[in-house]
Amino acid sequence: MAHLGASQRLGDVRSIWDEGTDRQNGLPRASAGPPGRPLVPDNGGVLEMTREEFEELVAEGLDRIPPELTRLMDNVAVFVEDEPAAEEPELLGLYEGTPLTERGEWYAGVLPDRITIYRGPTLRMCATREEVVEEVEVTVVHEVAHHFGIDDERLHALGYG
């Protein structure tokens, strides 16, 4: 399999996003500024980053994964969503599927595994653009690692908690 660019792996998630939905619960937001400048306004709002900018960060995170590993991700779809389920509002990412380490002879004819990176919680927890870049990279690696069978305990020990 040829090494796909991250934008190809990420897919066209914009087509499934409802641009008319405000998923930030009406909190005021700051406008994006130059790198290094805190983006959280004095009124307690949420750092603002367009969906396209956030998707690009996810794509860049995927590009940092070595090709020898991405070749083992041919049955993984990566998505960006604004918010996780209401039960877990602070969830930054989610892997749904069967890790490679748990697959056996029976593993065939299944839907692709799914990795979802959540924009809202990431922007709410970060004060600067640099923090968002770092957190997205950590989250992408964390969720991809689950595909390879690495559990949360080991990821935390490695600094990808």
Short mmCIF file of C-alpha atoms in Angstrom, two decimals:
data_model
loop_
_atom_site.label_atom_id
_atom_site.label_comp_id
_atom_site.label_asym_id
_atom_site.label_seq_id
_atom_site.Cartn_x
_atom_site.Cartn_y
_atom_site.Cartn_z
CA MET A 1 0.00 0.00 0.00
CA ALA A 2 1.34 3.43 -0.88
CA HIS A 3 1.89 5.90 1.95
CA LEU A 4 -1.11 8.22 1.86
CA GLY A 5 -0.84 11.85 2.82
CA ALA A 6 -2.59 12.75 6.05
CA SER A 7 -5.24 14.74 4.25
CA GLN A 8 -6.16 11.61 2.29
CA ARG A 9 -6.23 9.48 5.45
CA LEU A 10 -8.26 12.05 7.35
CA GLY A 11 -10.84 12.06 4.60
CA ASP A 12 -13.36 14.70 3.79
CA VAL A 13 -14.89 15.08 7.22
CA ARG A 14 -16.16 18.53 6.33
CA SER A 15 -18.94 16.90 4.34
CA ILE A 16 -20.35 15.26 7.47
CA TRP A 17 -20.03 18.31 9.69
CA ASP A 18 -23.09 20.45 10.23
CA GLU A 19 -21.63 23.94 10.02
CA GLY A 20 -24.81 25.41 11.46
CA THR A 21 -24.47 23.61 14.78
CA ASP A 22 -22.99 25.57 17.68
CA ARG A 23 -21.43 22.88 19.82
CA GLN A 24 -19.50 25.25 22.11
CA ASN A 25 -22.52 25.87 24.37
CA GLY A 26 -22.60 29.58 23.60
CA LEU A 27 -19.34 30.42 25.34
CA PRO A 28 -17.65 33.56 24.02
CA ARG A 29 -14.52 32.94 22.00
CA ALA A 30 -11.35 34.84 21.29
CA SER A 31 -10.14 35.34 17.77
CA ALA A 32 -7.06 33.48 16.62
CA GLY A 33 -3.87 35.48 16.77
CA PRO A 34 -0.18 35.06 16.22
CA PRO A 35 1.56 31.99 17.66
CA GLY A 36 2.48 32.33 21.32
CA ARG A 37 -0.23 34.81 22.13
CA PRO A 38 -2.76 33.49 24.65
CA LEU A 39 -6.04 33.08 22.83
CA VAL A 40 -8.37 32.85 25.81
CA PRO A 41 -10.08 36.20 26.31
CA ASP A 42 -10.41 37.91 29.69
CA ASN A 43 -14.10 37.01 29.75
CA GLY A 44 -13.33 33.29 30.19
CA GLY A 45 -14.14 32.28 26.64
CA VAL A 46 -12.78 29.37 24.68
CA LEU A 47 -9.72 29.54 22.46
CA GLU A 48 -10.86 29.79 18.86
CA MET A 49 -9.49 27.77 15.99
CA THR A 50 -11.40 27.01 12.82
CA ARG A 51 -12.38 23.46 12.13
CA GLU A 52 -10.13 23.49 9.07
CA GLU A 53 -7.12 24.60 11.16
CA PHE A 54 -7.83 21.89 13.71
CA GLU A 55 -8.21 19.24 11.00
CA GLU A 56 -4.85 20.31 9.60
CA LEU A 57 -3.24 19.78 13.01
CA VAL A 58 -4.73 16.28 13.14
CA ALA A 59 -3.42 15.62 9.62
CA GLU A 60 0.04 16.85 10.65
CA GLY A 61 -0.08 14.54 13.68
CA LEU A 62 -0.85 11.62 11.39
CA ASP A 63 2.01 12.63 9.09
CA ARG A 64 4.44 12.31 12.01
CA ILE A 65 3.62 8.62 12.40
CA PRO A 66 6.30 6.54 10.66
CA PRO A 67 5.25 5.01 7.31
CA GLU A 68 6.01 1.50 8.56
CA LEU A 69 3.24 1.98 11.13
CA THR A 70 0.76 3.77 8.89
CA ARG A 71 0.95 0.81 6.51
CA LEU A 72 -0.66 -1.19 9.32
CA MET A 73 -3.54 1.29 9.54
CA ASP A 74 -5.24 0.56 6.23
CA ASN A 75 -8.50 -0.33 8.00
CA VAL A 76 -8.60 2.77 10.23
CA ALA A 77 -10.69 5.88 9.55
CA VAL A 78 -9.75 9.12 11.33
CA PHE A 79 -12.37 11.78 12.04
CA VAL A 80 -12.57 15.17 13.70
CA GLU A 81 -15.73 15.88 15.68
CA ASP A 82 -16.60 18.97 17.65
CA GLU A 83 -17.75 17.27 20.85
CA PRO A 84 -17.74 13.81 22.42
CA ALA A 85 -20.85 12.19 23.90
CA ALA A 86 -22.42 14.13 26.76
CA GLU A 87 -21.34 11.43 29.23
CA GLU A 88 -17.66 12.24 28.62
CA PRO A 89 -17.46 15.98 27.84
CA GLU A 90 -13.69 16.22 28.44
CA LEU A 91 -12.71 13.32 26.15
CA LEU A 92 -10.01 14.44 23.71
CA GLY A 93 -9.93 11.36 21.49
CA LEU A 94 -11.47 7.93 21.08
CA TYR A 95 -10.38 4.69 19.44
CA GLU A 96 -13.19 2.33 18.46
CA GLY A 97 -12.24 -1.01 17.00
CA THR A 98 -10.27 -4.17 17.57
CA PRO A 99 -6.57 -3.61 18.30
CA LEU A 100 -4.14 -5.47 16.06
CA THR A 101 -2.96 -7.48 19.07
CA GLU A 102 -6.47 -8.90 19.59
CA ARG A 103 -7.24 -9.92 16.02
CA GLY A 104 -7.30 -13.55 15.06
CA GLU A 105 -8.34 -15.73 12.15
CA TRP A 106 -11.94 -14.64 12.64
CA TYR A 107 -11.13 -10.98 11.92
CA ALA A 108 -12.56 -10.30 8.47
CA GLY A 109 -15.42 -8.44 6.86
CA VAL A 110 -15.58 -5.77 9.56
CA LEU A 111 -16.08 -2.04 9.37
CA PRO A 112 -12.93 0.06 9.68
CA ASP A 113 -11.65 0.93 13.12
CA ARG A 114 -12.43 4.53 13.97
CA ILE A 115 -10.29 7.19 15.61
CA THR A 116 -12.05 10.41 16.55
CA ILE A 117 -10.26 13.54 17.75
CA TYR A 118 -12.51 16.04 19.56
CA ARG A 119 -12.00 19.72 18.87
CA GLY A 120 -14.10 21.33 21.64
CA PRO A 121 -12.48 19.75 24.71
CA THR A 122 -9.01 20.33 23.26
CA LEU A 123 -9.65 24.03 22.66
CA ARG A 124 -11.21 24.45 26.12
CA MET A 125 -8.19 22.98 27.90
CA CYS A 126 -5.49 24.89 25.99
CA ALA A 127 -4.54 28.53 26.47
CA THR A 128 -2.30 28.98 23.41
CA ARG A 129 -2.06 27.74 19.87
CA GLU A 130 1.19 25.95 20.78
CA GLU A 131 -0.63 24.03 23.52
CA VAL A 132 -3.28 22.96 20.99
CA VAL A 133 -0.59 21.77 18.55
CA GLU A 134 1.10 19.73 21.29
CA GLU A 135 -2.15 18.31 22.68
CA VAL A 136 -3.42 17.27 19.25
CA GLU A 137 -0.14 15.49 18.50
CA VAL A 138 -0.25 13.65 21.85
CA THR A 139 -3.91 12.71 21.33
CA VAL A 140 -3.32 11.42 17.79
CA VAL A 141 -0.39 9.27 18.96
CA HIS A 142 -2.43 8.07 21.96
CA GLU A 143 -5.38 6.91 19.85
CA VAL A 144 -3.20 5.37 17.13
CA ALA A 145 -1.32 3.48 19.85
CA HIS A 146 -4.60 1.89 20.96
CA HIS A 147 -4.93 0.49 17.42
CA PHE A 148 -1.58 -1.24 18.02
CA GLY A 149 -2.76 -2.64 21.36
CA ILE A 150 -1.01 -0.24 23.71
CA ASP A 151 -3.17 0.43 26.79
CA ASP A 152 -3.69 3.68 28.71
CA GLU A 153 -1.37 2.67 31.56
CA ARG A 154 1.56 2.16 29.19
CA LEU A 155 0.74 5.32 27.24
CA HIS A 156 0.74 7.38 30.45
CA ALA A 157 4.12 5.89 31.38
CA LEU A 158 5.44 6.93 27.96
CA GLY A 159 4.11 10.50 28.35
CA TYR A 160 1.13 10.12 26.03
CA GLY A 161 -1.55 10.17 28.72
#
